[in-house]
PDB file of C-alpha atoms in Angstrom:
ATOM      1  CA  UNK A  22      -8.327  16.673 -52.121  1.00 71.00           C
ATOM      2  CA  UNK A  23     -10.234  16.520 -55.372  1.00 78.00           C
ATOM      3  CA  UNK A  24     -11.046  12.854 -54.755  1.00 92.00           C
ATOM      4  CA  UNK A  25     -11.794  10.860 -57.901  1.00 96.00           C
ATOM      5  CA  UNK A  26     -12.113  12.906 -61.064  1.00 96.00           C
ATOM      6  CA  UNK A  27     -13.337  11.776 -64.443  1.00 97.00           C
ATOM      7  CA  UNK A  28     -13.179  13.425 -67.836  1.00 97.00           C
ATOM      8  CA  UNK A  29     -15.043  14.056 -69.996  1.00 97.00           C
ATOM      9  CA  UNK A  30     -18.451  14.373 -68.345  1.00 96.00           C
ATOM     10  CA  UNK A  31     -20.233  13.618 -71.583  1.00 97.00           C
ATOM     11  CA  UNK A  32     -19.124  12.275 -74.942  1.00 96.00           C
ATOM     12  CA  UNK A  33     -20.775  11.360 -78.227  1.00 97.00           C
ATOM     13  CA  UNK A  34     -18.992   8.915 -80.499  1.00 97.00           C
ATOM     14  CA  UNK A  35     -19.710   7.335 -83.823  1.00 97.00           C
ATOM     15  CA  UNK A  36     -19.565   3.589 -84.204  1.00 98.00           C
ATOM     16  CA  UNK A  37     -15.988   2.496 -84.791  1.00 97.00           C
ATOM     17  CA  UNK A  38     -14.341   5.500 -83.196  1.00 97.00           C
ATOM     18  CA  UNK A  39     -11.931   5.088 -80.332  1.00 96.00           C
ATOM     19  CA  UNK A  40     -11.521   7.193 -77.245  1.00 96.00           C
ATOM     20  CA  UNK A  41     -10.060   7.230 -73.751  1.00 98.00           C
ATOM     21  CA  UNK A  42     -12.003   7.955 -70.601  1.00 98.00           C
ATOM     22  CA  UNK A  43      -9.770   9.529 -68.001  1.00 98.00           C
ATOM     23  CA  UNK A  44      -9.810   8.770 -64.289  1.00 98.00           C
ATOM     24  CA  UNK A  45      -7.527  10.229 -61.659  1.00 97.00           C
ATOM     25  CA  UNK A  46      -7.403  10.167 -57.877  1.00 96.00           C
ATOM     26  CA  UNK A  47      -5.282  12.162 -55.478  1.00 95.00           C
ATOM     27  CA  UNK A  48      -5.753  10.018 -52.385  1.00 93.00           C
ATOM     28  CA  UNK A  49      -2.800   7.690 -53.021  1.00 92.00           C
ATOM     29  CA  UNK A  50      -5.184   4.764 -53.398  1.00 92.00           C
ATOM     30  CA  UNK A  51      -3.786   1.489 -54.630  1.00 92.00           C
ATOM     31  CA  UNK A  52      -7.051  -0.013 -55.859  1.00 92.00           C
ATOM     32  CA  UNK A  53      -8.912   1.452 -58.842  1.00 94.00           C
ATOM     33  CA  UNK A  54     -11.722   0.127 -60.972  1.00 94.00           C
ATOM     34  CA  UNK A  55     -14.076   0.931 -63.823  1.00 97.00           C
ATOM     35  CA  UNK A  56     -17.796   0.187 -63.924  1.00 95.00           C
ATOM     36  CA  UNK A  57     -20.496   0.740 -66.458  1.00 96.00           C
ATOM     37  CA  UNK A  58     -24.113   1.356 -65.600  1.00 94.00           C
ATOM     38  CA  UNK A  59     -26.880   0.962 -68.114  1.00 92.00           C
ATOM     39  CA  UNK A  60     -30.285   2.608 -67.588  1.00 84.00           C
ATOM     40  CA  UNK A  61     -32.151   1.084 -64.650  1.00 79.00           C
ATOM     41  CA  UNK A  62     -29.374  -1.402 -64.026  1.00 82.00           C
ATOM     42  CA  UNK A  63     -26.750  -1.940 -61.409  1.00 85.00           C
ATOM     43  CA  UNK A  64     -23.031  -1.440 -61.909  1.00 90.00           C
ATOM     44  CA  UNK A  65     -20.966  -3.966 -63.814  1.00 92.00           C
ATOM     45  CA  UNK A  66     -17.232  -4.224 -63.293  1.00 92.00           C
ATOM     46  CA  UNK A  67     -15.174  -3.748 -66.462  1.00 96.00           C
ATOM     47  CA  UNK A  68     -11.539  -3.760 -65.302  1.00 96.00           C
ATOM     48  CA  UNK A  69      -9.708  -3.190 -62.073  1.00 94.00           C
ATOM     49  CA  UNK A  70      -6.201  -2.596 -60.798  1.00 94.00           C
ATOM     50  CA  UNK A  71      -4.685  -3.449 -57.428  1.00 91.00           C
ATOM     51  CA  UNK A  72      -1.678  -1.214 -57.990  1.00 92.00           C
ATOM     52  CA  UNK A  73       0.514   0.472 -60.567  1.00 94.00           C
ATOM     53  CA  UNK A  74       1.453  -1.898 -63.357  1.00 95.00           C
ATOM     54  CA  UNK A  75      -1.233  -4.456 -62.452  1.00 95.00           C
ATOM     55  CA  UNK A  76      -4.617  -4.742 -64.129  1.00 96.00           C
ATOM     56  CA  UNK A  77      -7.204  -7.478 -64.457  1.00 94.00           C
ATOM     57  CA  UNK A  78     -10.545  -8.155 -66.059  1.00 95.00           C
ATOM     58  CA  UNK A  79     -13.896  -7.746 -64.400  1.00 93.00           C
ATOM     59  CA  UNK A  80     -17.321  -8.974 -65.446  1.00 90.00           C
ATOM     60  CA  UNK A  81     -17.586  -7.238 -68.829  1.00 94.00           C
ATOM     61  CA  UNK A  82     -14.078  -6.500 -70.182  1.00 96.00           C
ATOM     62  CA  UNK A  83     -14.656  -7.070 -73.897  1.00 96.00           C
ATOM     63  CA  UNK A  84     -14.132  -3.964 -76.012  1.00 96.00           C
ATOM     64  CA  UNK A  85     -12.190  -2.123 -73.321  1.00 97.00           C
ATOM     65  CA  UNK A  86      -8.515  -1.787 -72.448  1.00 97.00           C
ATOM     66  CA  UNK A  87      -6.889  -0.318 -69.371  1.00 97.00           C
ATOM     67  CA  UNK A  88      -3.422   0.484 -68.143  1.00 96.00           C
ATOM     68  CA  UNK A  89      -2.041   1.671 -64.819  1.00 97.00           C
ATOM     69  CA  UNK A  90       1.308   3.331 -65.290  1.00 97.00           C
ATOM     70  CA  UNK A  91       0.946   5.507 -62.188  1.00 96.00           C
ATOM     71  CA  UNK A  92      -0.884   5.183 -58.889  1.00 95.00           C
ATOM     72  CA  UNK A  93      -2.984   8.246 -59.688  1.00 96.00           C
ATOM     73  CA  UNK A  94      -4.308   7.484 -63.165  1.00 97.00           C
ATOM     74  CA  UNK A  95      -6.398   4.657 -64.567  1.00 98.00           C
ATOM     75  CA  UNK A  96      -7.608   5.419 -68.121  1.00 98.00           C
ATOM     76  CA  UNK A  97     -10.199   3.286 -69.881  1.00 98.00           C
ATOM     77  CA  UNK A  98      -9.854   2.896 -73.640  1.00 98.00           C
ATOM     78  CA  UNK A  99     -12.627   2.009 -76.026  1.00 96.00           C
ATOM     79  CA  UNK A 100     -10.928   0.473 -79.018  1.00 92.00           C
ATOM     80  CA  UNK A 101     -13.782   0.580 -81.529  1.00 96.00           C
ATOM     81  CA  UNK A 102     -16.953   2.022 -80.059  1.00 96.00           C
ATOM     82  CA  UNK A 103     -20.236   0.171 -80.531  1.00 97.00           C
ATOM     83  CA  UNK A 104     -23.796   1.293 -79.712  1.00 96.00           C
ATOM     84  CA  UNK A 105     -23.864  -1.405 -77.002  1.00 96.00           C
ATOM     85  CA  UNK A 106     -21.232   0.601 -75.155  1.00 97.00           C
ATOM     86  CA  UNK A 107     -23.624   3.488 -74.644  1.00 97.00           C
ATOM     87  CA  UNK A 108     -23.662   3.777 -70.884  1.00 97.00           C
ATOM     88  CA  UNK A 109     -22.545   5.766 -67.868  1.00 97.00           C
ATOM     89  CA  UNK A 110     -19.021   4.918 -66.803  1.00 98.00           C
ATOM     90  CA  UNK A 111     -17.870   5.234 -63.212  1.00 97.00           C
ATOM     91  CA  UNK A 112     -14.348   5.070 -61.912  1.00 97.00           C
ATOM     92  CA  UNK A 113     -13.696   4.156 -58.285  1.00 94.00           C
ATOM     93  CA  UNK A 114     -10.736   3.900 -55.959  1.00 94.00           C
ATOM     94  CA  UNK A 115      -9.918   2.677 -52.491  1.00 90.00           C
ATOM     95  CA  UNK A 116      -6.915   2.530 -50.226  1.00 85.00           C
ATOM     96  CA  UNK A 117      -6.417  -1.168 -50.730  1.00 73.00           C
ATOM     97  CA  UNK A 118      -8.416  -4.075 -51.990  1.00 66.00           C
ATOM     98  CA  UNK A 119     -12.045  -4.978 -51.759  1.00 56.00           C
ATOM     99  CA  UNK A 120     -14.290  -4.064 -48.876  1.00 58.00           C
ATOM    100  CA  UNK A 121     -12.422  -0.926 -48.107  1.00 71.00           C
ATOM    101  CA  UNK A 122     -14.591   2.110 -48.710  1.00 84.00           C
ATOM    102  CA  UNK A 123     -14.813   2.720 -52.429  1.00 88.00           C
ATOM    103  CA  UNK A 124     -14.806   6.335 -53.610  1.00 92.00           C
ATOM    104  CA  UNK A 125     -16.565   6.932 -56.897  1.00 94.00           C
ATOM    105  CA  UNK A 126     -16.085   9.611 -59.488  1.00 96.00           C
ATOM    106  CA  UNK A 127     -18.977  11.639 -60.948  1.00 95.00           C
ATOM    107  CA  UNK A 128     -19.240   9.469 -64.047  1.00 96.00           C
ATOM    108  CA  UNK A 129     -18.897   9.872 -67.800  1.00 97.00           C
ATOM    109  CA  UNK A 130     -21.981   9.619 -69.985  1.00 97.00           C
ATOM    110  CA  UNK A 131     -21.118   8.018 -73.304  1.00 97.00           C
ATOM    111  CA  UNK A 132     -23.428   7.888 -76.300  1.00 97.00           C
ATOM    112  CA  UNK A 133     -22.366   5.803 -79.275  1.00 97.00           C
ATOM    113  CA  UNK A 134     -24.317   6.431 -82.452  1.00 97.00           C
TER     114      UNK A 134
ATOM    115  CA  UNK B  19     -17.826 -13.844 -53.854  1.00 56.00           C
ATOM    116  CA  UNK B  20     -21.109 -14.519 -52.059  1.00 60.00           C
ATOM    117  CA  UNK B  21     -24.131 -13.762 -54.202  1.00 83.00           C
ATOM    118  CA  UNK B  22     -26.692 -11.372 -52.775  1.00 91.00           C
ATOM    119  CA  UNK B  23     -30.420 -11.051 -53.283  1.00 93.00           C
ATOM    120  CA  UNK B  24     -32.329  -7.838 -52.607  1.00 95.00           C
ATOM    121  CA  UNK B  25     -35.809  -6.601 -53.426  1.00 96.00           C
ATOM    122  CA  UNK B  26     -35.851  -4.790 -56.740  1.00 94.00           C
ATOM    123  CA  UNK B  27     -37.799  -1.841 -55.402  1.00 96.00           C
ATOM    124  CA  UNK B  28     -39.525  -0.474 -52.310  1.00 97.00           C
ATOM    125  CA  UNK B  29     -41.801   2.444 -51.570  1.00 97.00           C
ATOM    126  CA  UNK B  30     -42.143   4.213 -48.260  1.00 97.00           C
ATOM    127  CA  UNK B  31     -43.327   7.507 -46.820  1.00 97.00           C
ATOM    128  CA  UNK B  32     -41.490  10.378 -45.302  1.00 97.00           C
ATOM    129  CA  UNK B  33     -40.856  10.000 -41.578  1.00 96.00           C
ATOM    130  CA  UNK B  34     -41.060   6.217 -41.577  1.00 97.00           C
ATOM    131  CA  UNK B  35     -38.303   3.753 -40.822  1.00 97.00           C
ATOM    132  CA  UNK B  36     -37.252   1.744 -43.844  1.00 98.00           C
ATOM    133  CA  UNK B  37     -35.694  -1.699 -43.645  1.00 98.00           C
ATOM    134  CA  UNK B  38     -34.048  -3.251 -46.697  1.00 97.00           C
ATOM    135  CA  UNK B  39     -33.083  -6.883 -46.364  1.00 97.00           C
ATOM    136  CA  UNK B  40     -30.318  -8.590 -48.288  1.00 96.00           C
ATOM    137  CA  UNK B  41     -29.955 -12.374 -48.484  1.00 95.00           C
ATOM    138  CA  UNK B  42     -26.506 -13.920 -48.762  1.00 92.00           C
ATOM    139  CA  UNK B  43     -26.951 -17.601 -47.991  1.00 92.00           C
ATOM    140  CA  UNK B  44     -23.426 -18.664 -48.979  1.00 89.00           C
ATOM    141  CA  UNK B  45     -21.555 -15.980 -47.089  1.00 90.00           C
ATOM    142  CA  UNK B  46     -18.056 -17.091 -46.119  1.00 89.00           C
ATOM    143  CA  UNK B  47     -16.446 -16.831 -42.701  1.00 90.00           C
ATOM    144  CA  UNK B  48     -14.193 -13.928 -43.698  1.00 86.00           C
ATOM    145  CA  UNK B  49     -16.816 -11.985 -45.645  1.00 88.00           C
ATOM    146  CA  UNK B  50     -17.961  -8.524 -44.639  1.00 90.00           C
ATOM    147  CA  UNK B  51     -21.284  -6.932 -45.567  1.00 92.00           C
ATOM    148  CA  UNK B  52     -21.205  -3.471 -47.096  1.00 92.00           C
ATOM    149  CA  UNK B  53     -23.995  -1.165 -48.231  1.00 95.00           C
ATOM    150  CA  UNK B  54     -23.760   1.637 -50.778  1.00 95.00           C
ATOM    151  CA  UNK B  55     -26.227   4.343 -51.738  1.00 96.00           C
ATOM    152  CA  UNK B  56     -26.550   5.818 -55.222  1.00 95.00           C
ATOM    153  CA  UNK B  57     -28.482   8.960 -56.047  1.00 94.00           C
ATOM    154  CA  UNK B  58     -29.562   9.609 -59.635  1.00 88.00           C
ATOM    155  CA  UNK B  59     -26.725  10.770 -61.886  1.00 86.00           C
ATOM    156  CA  UNK B  60     -24.112  10.174 -59.182  1.00 92.00           C
ATOM    157  CA  UNK B  61     -21.677   7.442 -58.304  1.00 93.00           C
ATOM    158  CA  UNK B  62     -22.406   5.188 -55.337  1.00 93.00           C
ATOM    159  CA  UNK B  63     -21.258   6.205 -51.898  1.00 93.00           C
ATOM    160  CA  UNK B  64     -20.438   4.047 -48.906  1.00 92.00           C
ATOM    161  CA  UNK B  65     -23.086   3.909 -46.178  1.00 94.00           C
ATOM    162  CA  UNK B  66     -22.138   1.243 -43.679  1.00 94.00           C
ATOM    163  CA  UNK B  67     -20.200  -1.988 -43.224  1.00 92.00           C
ATOM    164  CA  UNK B  68     -20.433  -4.790 -40.712  1.00 93.00           C
ATOM    165  CA  UNK B  69     -19.417  -8.333 -39.888  1.00 93.00           C
ATOM    166  CA  UNK B  70     -21.910  -9.439 -37.232  1.00 92.00           C
ATOM    167  CA  UNK B  71     -24.598  -8.224 -34.824  1.00 91.00           C
ATOM    168  CA  UNK B  72     -25.335  -4.513 -35.163  1.00 96.00           C
ATOM    169  CA  UNK B  73     -23.492  -1.523 -36.519  1.00 95.00           C
ATOM    170  CA  UNK B  74     -24.795   2.024 -36.346  1.00 96.00           C
ATOM    171  CA  UNK B  75     -23.554   5.299 -37.737  1.00 94.00           C
ATOM    172  CA  UNK B  76     -25.050   8.713 -38.348  1.00 93.00           C
ATOM    173  CA  UNK B  77     -26.780   7.559 -41.525  1.00 91.00           C
ATOM    174  CA  UNK B  78     -28.053   4.037 -40.906  1.00 96.00           C
ATOM    175  CA  UNK B  79     -27.980   0.855 -38.879  1.00 97.00           C
ATOM    176  CA  UNK B  80     -27.000  -2.565 -40.094  1.00 97.00           C
ATOM    177  CA  UNK B  81     -28.448  -5.643 -38.431  1.00 97.00           C
ATOM    178  CA  UNK B  82     -26.796  -9.018 -38.995  1.00 97.00           C
ATOM    179  CA  UNK B  83     -28.237 -12.170 -37.391  1.00 96.00           C
ATOM    180  CA  UNK B  84     -26.046 -14.832 -35.857  1.00 96.00           C
ATOM    181  CA  UNK B  85     -26.069 -17.075 -38.954  1.00 95.00           C
ATOM    182  CA  UNK B  86     -25.086 -14.084 -41.139  1.00 95.00           C
ATOM    183  CA  UNK B  87     -27.149 -15.411 -44.047  1.00 95.00           C
ATOM    184  CA  UNK B  88     -28.950 -12.111 -44.333  1.00 96.00           C
ATOM    185  CA  UNK B  89     -28.575  -8.503 -43.278  1.00 96.00           C
ATOM    186  CA  UNK B  90     -30.932  -5.577 -42.904  1.00 97.00           C
ATOM    187  CA  UNK B  91     -30.142  -1.972 -43.634  1.00 98.00           C
ATOM    188  CA  UNK B  92     -32.310   0.298 -41.508  1.00 98.00           C
ATOM    189  CA  UNK B  93     -32.858   3.949 -42.403  1.00 97.00           C
ATOM    190  CA  UNK B  94     -34.555   5.875 -39.602  1.00 94.00           C
ATOM    191  CA  UNK B  95     -37.183   8.510 -40.383  1.00 93.00           C
ATOM    192  CA  UNK B  96     -36.571   8.749 -44.114  1.00 96.00           C
ATOM    193  CA  UNK B  97     -37.043  11.911 -46.124  1.00 96.00           C
ATOM    194  CA  UNK B  98     -37.574  12.518 -49.828  1.00 96.00           C
ATOM    195  CA  UNK B  99     -33.819  12.890 -50.211  1.00 95.00           C
ATOM    196  CA  UNK B 100     -33.328   9.237 -49.261  1.00 96.00           C
ATOM    197  CA  UNK B 101     -34.796   8.233 -52.608  1.00 96.00           C
ATOM    198  CA  UNK B 102     -31.934   6.279 -54.141  1.00 96.00           C
ATOM    199  CA  UNK B 103     -30.691   2.845 -55.094  1.00 96.00           C
ATOM    200  CA  UNK B 104     -29.176   0.817 -52.260  1.00 97.00           C
ATOM    201  CA  UNK B 105     -26.642  -1.913 -52.952  1.00 95.00           C
ATOM    202  CA  UNK B 106     -25.674  -4.773 -50.664  1.00 94.00           C
ATOM    203  CA  UNK B 107     -22.219  -6.258 -51.227  1.00 91.00           C
ATOM    204  CA  UNK B 108     -20.616  -9.237 -49.563  1.00 89.00           C
ATOM    205  CA  UNK B 109     -16.949 -10.085 -49.818  1.00 83.00           C
ATOM    206  CA  UNK B 110     -13.652 -10.744 -48.190  1.00 76.00           C
ATOM    207  CA  UNK B 111     -11.223  -7.904 -47.540  1.00 68.00           C
ATOM    208  CA  UNK B 112      -8.771  -9.876 -49.632  1.00 70.00           C
ATOM    209  CA  UNK B 113     -11.044 -10.096 -52.676  1.00 74.00           C
ATOM    210  CA  UNK B 114      -9.912  -8.259 -55.770  1.00 75.00           C
ATOM    211  CA  UNK B 115     -13.296  -7.844 -57.407  1.00 76.00           C
ATOM    212  CA  UNK B 116     -16.104  -5.689 -56.108  1.00 77.00           C
ATOM    213  CA  UNK B 117     -19.319  -6.885 -57.686  1.00 79.00           C
ATOM    214  CA  UNK B 118     -22.473  -4.791 -57.444  1.00 83.00           C
ATOM    215  CA  UNK B 119     -25.862  -6.363 -58.043  1.00 82.00           C
ATOM    216  CA  UNK B 120     -28.889  -4.464 -59.278  1.00 85.00           C
ATOM    217  CA  UNK B 121     -29.621  -3.006 -55.876  1.00 93.00           C
ATOM    218  CA  UNK B 122     -32.916  -1.924 -54.341  1.00 96.00           C
ATOM    219  CA  UNK B 123     -34.582   1.145 -55.755  1.00 95.00           C
ATOM    220  CA  UNK B 124     -36.112   2.984 -52.787  1.00 97.00           C
ATOM    221  CA  UNK B 125     -38.752   5.574 -53.526  1.00 97.00           C
ATOM    222  CA  UNK B 126     -39.838   7.862 -50.696  1.00 97.00           C
ATOM    223  CA  UNK B 127     -43.275   9.401 -51.066  1.00 96.00           C
ATOM    224  CA  UNK B 128     -44.464  12.621 -49.416  1.00 94.00           C
TER     225      UNK B 128
END
Protein backbone atom coordinates (compact mmCIF):
# COMPACT_ATOMS: atom_id res chain seq x y z
CA UNK A 1 0.00 0.00 0.00
CA UNK A 2 1.22 3.46 -0.87
CA UNK A 3 -0.98 4.96 1.84
CA UNK A 4 -1.91 8.60 1.28
CA UNK A 5 -0.10 10.30 -1.57
CA UNK A 6 -0.06 13.96 -2.44
CA UNK A 7 1.13 15.79 -5.52
CA UNK A 8 2.89 18.05 -6.12
CA UNK A 9 5.36 18.21 -3.24
CA UNK A 10 6.05 21.87 -3.87
CA UNK A 11 4.38 24.53 -5.98
CA UNK A 12 4.87 28.23 -6.64
CA UNK A 13 1.90 30.22 -7.90
CA UNK A 14 1.27 33.81 -8.79
CA UNK A 15 -1.61 35.66 -7.23
CA UNK A 16 -4.79 34.94 -9.14
CA UNK A 17 -3.68 31.63 -10.61
CA UNK A 18 -5.66 28.48 -9.99
CA UNK A 19 -4.42 25.00 -9.33
CA UNK A 20 -5.44 21.61 -7.98
CA UNK A 21 -3.67 19.76 -5.20
CA UNK A 22 -4.04 16.03 -5.65
CA UNK A 23 -4.65 13.52 -2.88
CA UNK A 24 -5.14 9.80 -3.28
CA UNK A 25 -5.35 6.85 -0.92
CA UNK A 26 -5.32 3.14 -1.64
CA UNK A 27 -6.67 1.91 1.68
CA UNK A 28 -10.36 2.04 0.73
CA UNK A 29 -10.95 4.71 3.36
CA UNK A 30 -14.30 6.44 3.41
CA UNK A 31 -13.22 9.56 5.29
CA UNK A 32 -10.82 12.09 3.74
CA UNK A 33 -9.90 15.61 4.70
CA UNK A 34 -7.67 18.55 3.86
CA UNK A 35 -5.75 20.68 6.34
CA UNK A 36 -3.48 23.64 6.03
CA UNK A 37 -0.63 24.39 8.38
CA UNK A 38 0.97 27.78 8.60
CA UNK A 39 4.45 28.24 10.09
CA UNK A 40 4.50 27.50 13.82
CA UNK A 41 0.78 26.82 13.85
CA UNK A 42 -1.42 23.81 14.25
CA UNK A 43 -3.51 22.26 11.50
CA UNK A 44 -6.73 23.87 10.36
CA UNK A 45 -9.42 21.85 8.64
CA UNK A 46 -10.37 23.13 5.18
CA UNK A 47 -12.83 20.56 3.80
CA UNK A 48 -13.69 16.97 4.50
CA UNK A 49 -15.61 14.10 2.96
CA UNK A 50 -17.32 11.17 4.64
CA UNK A 51 -17.64 9.23 1.40
CA UNK A 52 -17.79 9.47 -2.37
CA UNK A 53 -20.13 12.22 -3.50
CA UNK A 54 -20.27 13.88 -0.06
CA UNK A 55 -18.19 16.87 1.00
CA UNK A 56 -18.50 19.51 3.68
CA UNK A 57 -16.75 22.59 4.95
CA UNK A 58 -14.25 22.69 7.76
CA UNK A 59 -12.86 25.62 9.72
CA UNK A 60 -11.32 27.60 6.85
CA UNK A 61 -13.08 26.69 3.56
CA UNK A 62 -13.04 30.08 1.83
CA UNK A 63 -11.03 30.11 -1.39
CA UNK A 64 -11.01 26.33 -1.74
CA UNK A 65 -13.22 23.81 -3.51
CA UNK A 66 -13.27 20.04 -3.24
CA UNK A 67 -15.01 17.14 -4.89
CA UNK A 68 -15.11 13.42 -4.18
CA UNK A 69 -16.09 11.50 -7.28
CA UNK A 70 -14.29 8.33 -6.19
CA UNK A 71 -13.39 6.78 -2.86
CA UNK A 72 -9.69 7.03 -3.68
CA UNK A 73 -9.30 10.66 -4.74
CA UNK A 74 -9.99 13.94 -2.98
CA UNK A 75 -8.54 16.91 -4.92
CA UNK A 76 -8.37 20.40 -3.45
CA UNK A 77 -8.81 23.31 -5.84
CA UNK A 78 -7.58 26.83 -5.29
CA UNK A 79 -9.79 29.01 -7.41
CA UNK A 80 -7.76 32.23 -7.39
CA UNK A 81 -4.60 31.94 -5.33
CA UNK A 82 -3.79 34.63 -2.78
CA UNK A 83 -0.60 35.16 -0.74
CA UNK A 84 -2.62 34.28 2.38
CA UNK A 85 -2.92 30.76 1.00
CA UNK A 86 0.82 30.21 1.27
CA UNK A 87 0.98 27.20 3.54
CA UNK A 88 1.66 23.49 3.80
CA UNK A 89 -1.34 21.41 2.84
CA UNK A 90 -1.95 17.96 4.29
CA UNK A 91 -4.44 15.40 3.15
CA UNK A 92 -5.63 12.70 5.53
CA UNK A 93 -7.84 9.64 5.41
CA UNK A 94 -9.37 7.12 7.75
CA UNK A 95 -11.53 4.04 7.51
CA UNK A 96 -14.61 5.81 8.76
CA UNK A 97 -15.42 8.97 10.60
CA UNK A 98 -13.68 10.87 13.32
CA UNK A 99 -11.56 9.29 16.00
CA UNK A 100 -10.48 6.46 13.82
CA UNK A 101 -6.76 6.61 13.17
CA UNK A 102 -6.08 9.32 10.63
CA UNK A 103 -3.37 8.65 8.05
CA UNK A 104 -1.68 11.75 6.69
CA UNK A 105 0.05 12.36 3.41
CA UNK A 106 3.52 13.94 3.15
CA UNK A 107 2.14 17.40 2.43
CA UNK A 108 2.29 19.96 -0.36
CA UNK A 109 4.20 23.19 0.18
CA UNK A 110 2.50 26.04 -1.63
CA UNK A 111 4.01 29.48 -2.12
CA UNK A 112 1.80 32.20 -3.58
CA UNK A 113 3.64 35.28 -4.77
CA UNK B 1 -16.40 19.03 19.84
CA UNK B 2 -14.75 19.46 23.24
CA UNK B 3 -12.13 22.19 23.26
CA UNK B 4 -8.67 21.23 24.46
CA UNK B 5 -5.94 23.21 26.15
CA UNK B 6 -2.29 22.18 26.08
CA UNK B 7 0.97 23.88 26.97
CA UNK B 8 2.42 25.67 23.97
CA UNK B 9 5.89 24.26 24.48
CA UNK B 10 7.99 22.08 26.76
CA UNK B 11 11.67 21.29 27.09
CA UNK B 12 13.14 18.13 28.50
CA UNK B 13 16.36 16.13 28.45
CA UNK B 14 17.25 12.86 26.89
CA UNK B 15 16.46 9.85 29.08
CA UNK B 16 13.78 11.59 31.11
CA UNK B 17 10.09 10.81 31.22
CA UNK B 18 7.96 13.53 29.70
CA UNK B 19 4.35 14.15 30.65
CA UNK B 20 2.16 16.42 28.53
CA UNK B 21 -1.20 17.29 30.01
CA UNK B 22 -4.28 18.24 28.03
CA UNK B 23 -7.34 19.87 29.60
CA UNK B 24 -10.78 19.16 28.19
CA UNK B 25 -13.25 20.37 30.79
CA UNK B 26 -16.36 19.96 28.64
CA UNK B 27 -15.65 16.47 27.39
CA UNK B 28 -18.83 14.58 26.53
CA UNK B 29 -19.78 11.08 27.63
CA UNK B 30 -19.09 9.55 24.21
CA UNK B 31 -15.85 11.42 23.53
CA UNK B 32 -12.53 9.67 23.09
CA UNK B 33 -9.11 11.23 23.64
CA UNK B 34 -6.55 10.86 20.88
CA UNK B 35 -2.95 12.03 20.62
CA UNK B 36 -0.96 12.67 17.46
CA UNK B 37 2.72 13.37 16.92
CA UNK B 38 4.10 15.57 14.15
CA UNK B 39 7.75 15.73 13.17
CA UNK B 40 9.03 18.72 11.20
CA UNK B 41 8.05 18.64 7.52
CA UNK B 42 5.81 15.60 8.01
CA UNK B 43 2.13 14.98 8.53
CA UNK B 44 0.88 14.01 11.97
CA UNK B 45 0.80 10.38 12.98
CA UNK B 46 -1.42 8.63 15.49
CA UNK B 47 0.19 7.82 18.84
CA UNK B 48 -2.49 6.61 21.22
CA UNK B 49 -6.20 6.77 22.00
CA UNK B 50 -8.18 6.16 25.15
CA UNK B 51 -11.52 6.59 26.87
CA UNK B 52 -10.74 6.18 30.57
CA UNK B 53 -8.09 5.04 33.06
CA UNK B 54 -4.83 4.03 31.40
CA UNK B 55 -3.80 2.92 27.96
CA UNK B 56 -0.29 1.84 27.04
CA UNK B 57 1.36 0.91 23.78
CA UNK B 58 4.91 0.59 22.54
CA UNK B 59 5.27 4.35 22.12
CA UNK B 60 3.48 6.00 25.03
CA UNK B 61 1.01 5.78 27.88
CA UNK B 62 -2.16 7.75 28.26
CA UNK B 63 -3.53 8.48 31.72
CA UNK B 64 -7.13 9.62 32.09
CA UNK B 65 -8.56 10.43 35.54
CA UNK B 66 -12.03 9.38 36.58
CA UNK B 67 -13.63 12.76 35.76
CA UNK B 68 -12.01 12.69 32.29
CA UNK B 69 -11.56 16.47 32.31
CA UNK B 70 -7.90 16.09 31.52
CA UNK B 71 -5.48 13.53 30.15
CA UNK B 72 -1.73 13.06 30.29
CA UNK B 73 0.45 11.69 27.55
CA UNK B 74 3.54 10.06 29.02
CA UNK B 75 6.64 9.42 26.93
CA UNK B 76 9.15 7.20 28.73
CA UNK B 77 12.88 7.88 28.44
CA UNK B 78 12.73 10.37 25.59
CA UNK B 79 15.45 10.76 23.00
CA UNK B 80 16.33 13.60 20.65
CA UNK B 81 14.11 11.99 18.02
CA UNK B 82 11.04 12.62 20.18
CA UNK B 83 11.34 16.32 19.42
CA UNK B 84 8.01 17.03 17.75
CA UNK B 85 4.64 18.68 18.15
CA UNK B 86 2.06 16.68 20.09
CA UNK B 87 -1.65 17.23 19.55
CA UNK B 88 -4.47 16.26 21.88
CA UNK B 89 -7.87 15.74 20.25
CA UNK B 90 -11.19 15.01 21.87
CA UNK B 91 -14.26 13.87 19.99
CA UNK B 92 -16.98 11.37 19.43
CA UNK B 93 -16.50 8.51 17.00
CA UNK B 94 -19.56 9.85 15.23
CA UNK B 95 -18.14 13.34 14.73
CA UNK B 96 -17.46 14.41 11.18
CA UNK B 97 -14.87 17.06 11.91
CA UNK B 98 -11.42 16.42 13.29
CA UNK B 99 -10.13 19.65 14.77
CA UNK B 100 -6.48 20.01 15.71
CA UNK B 101 -5.38 22.73 18.10
CA UNK B 102 -1.92 24.26 18.13
CA UNK B 103 -0.42 21.34 19.98
CA UNK B 104 2.55 21.21 22.34
CA UNK B 105 5.98 21.74 20.87
CA UNK B 106 8.31 19.36 22.72
CA UNK B 107 12.01 20.02 22.49
CA UNK B 108 14.38 17.35 23.77
CA UNK B 109 17.83 18.56 24.76
CA UNK B 110 20.98 16.43 24.88
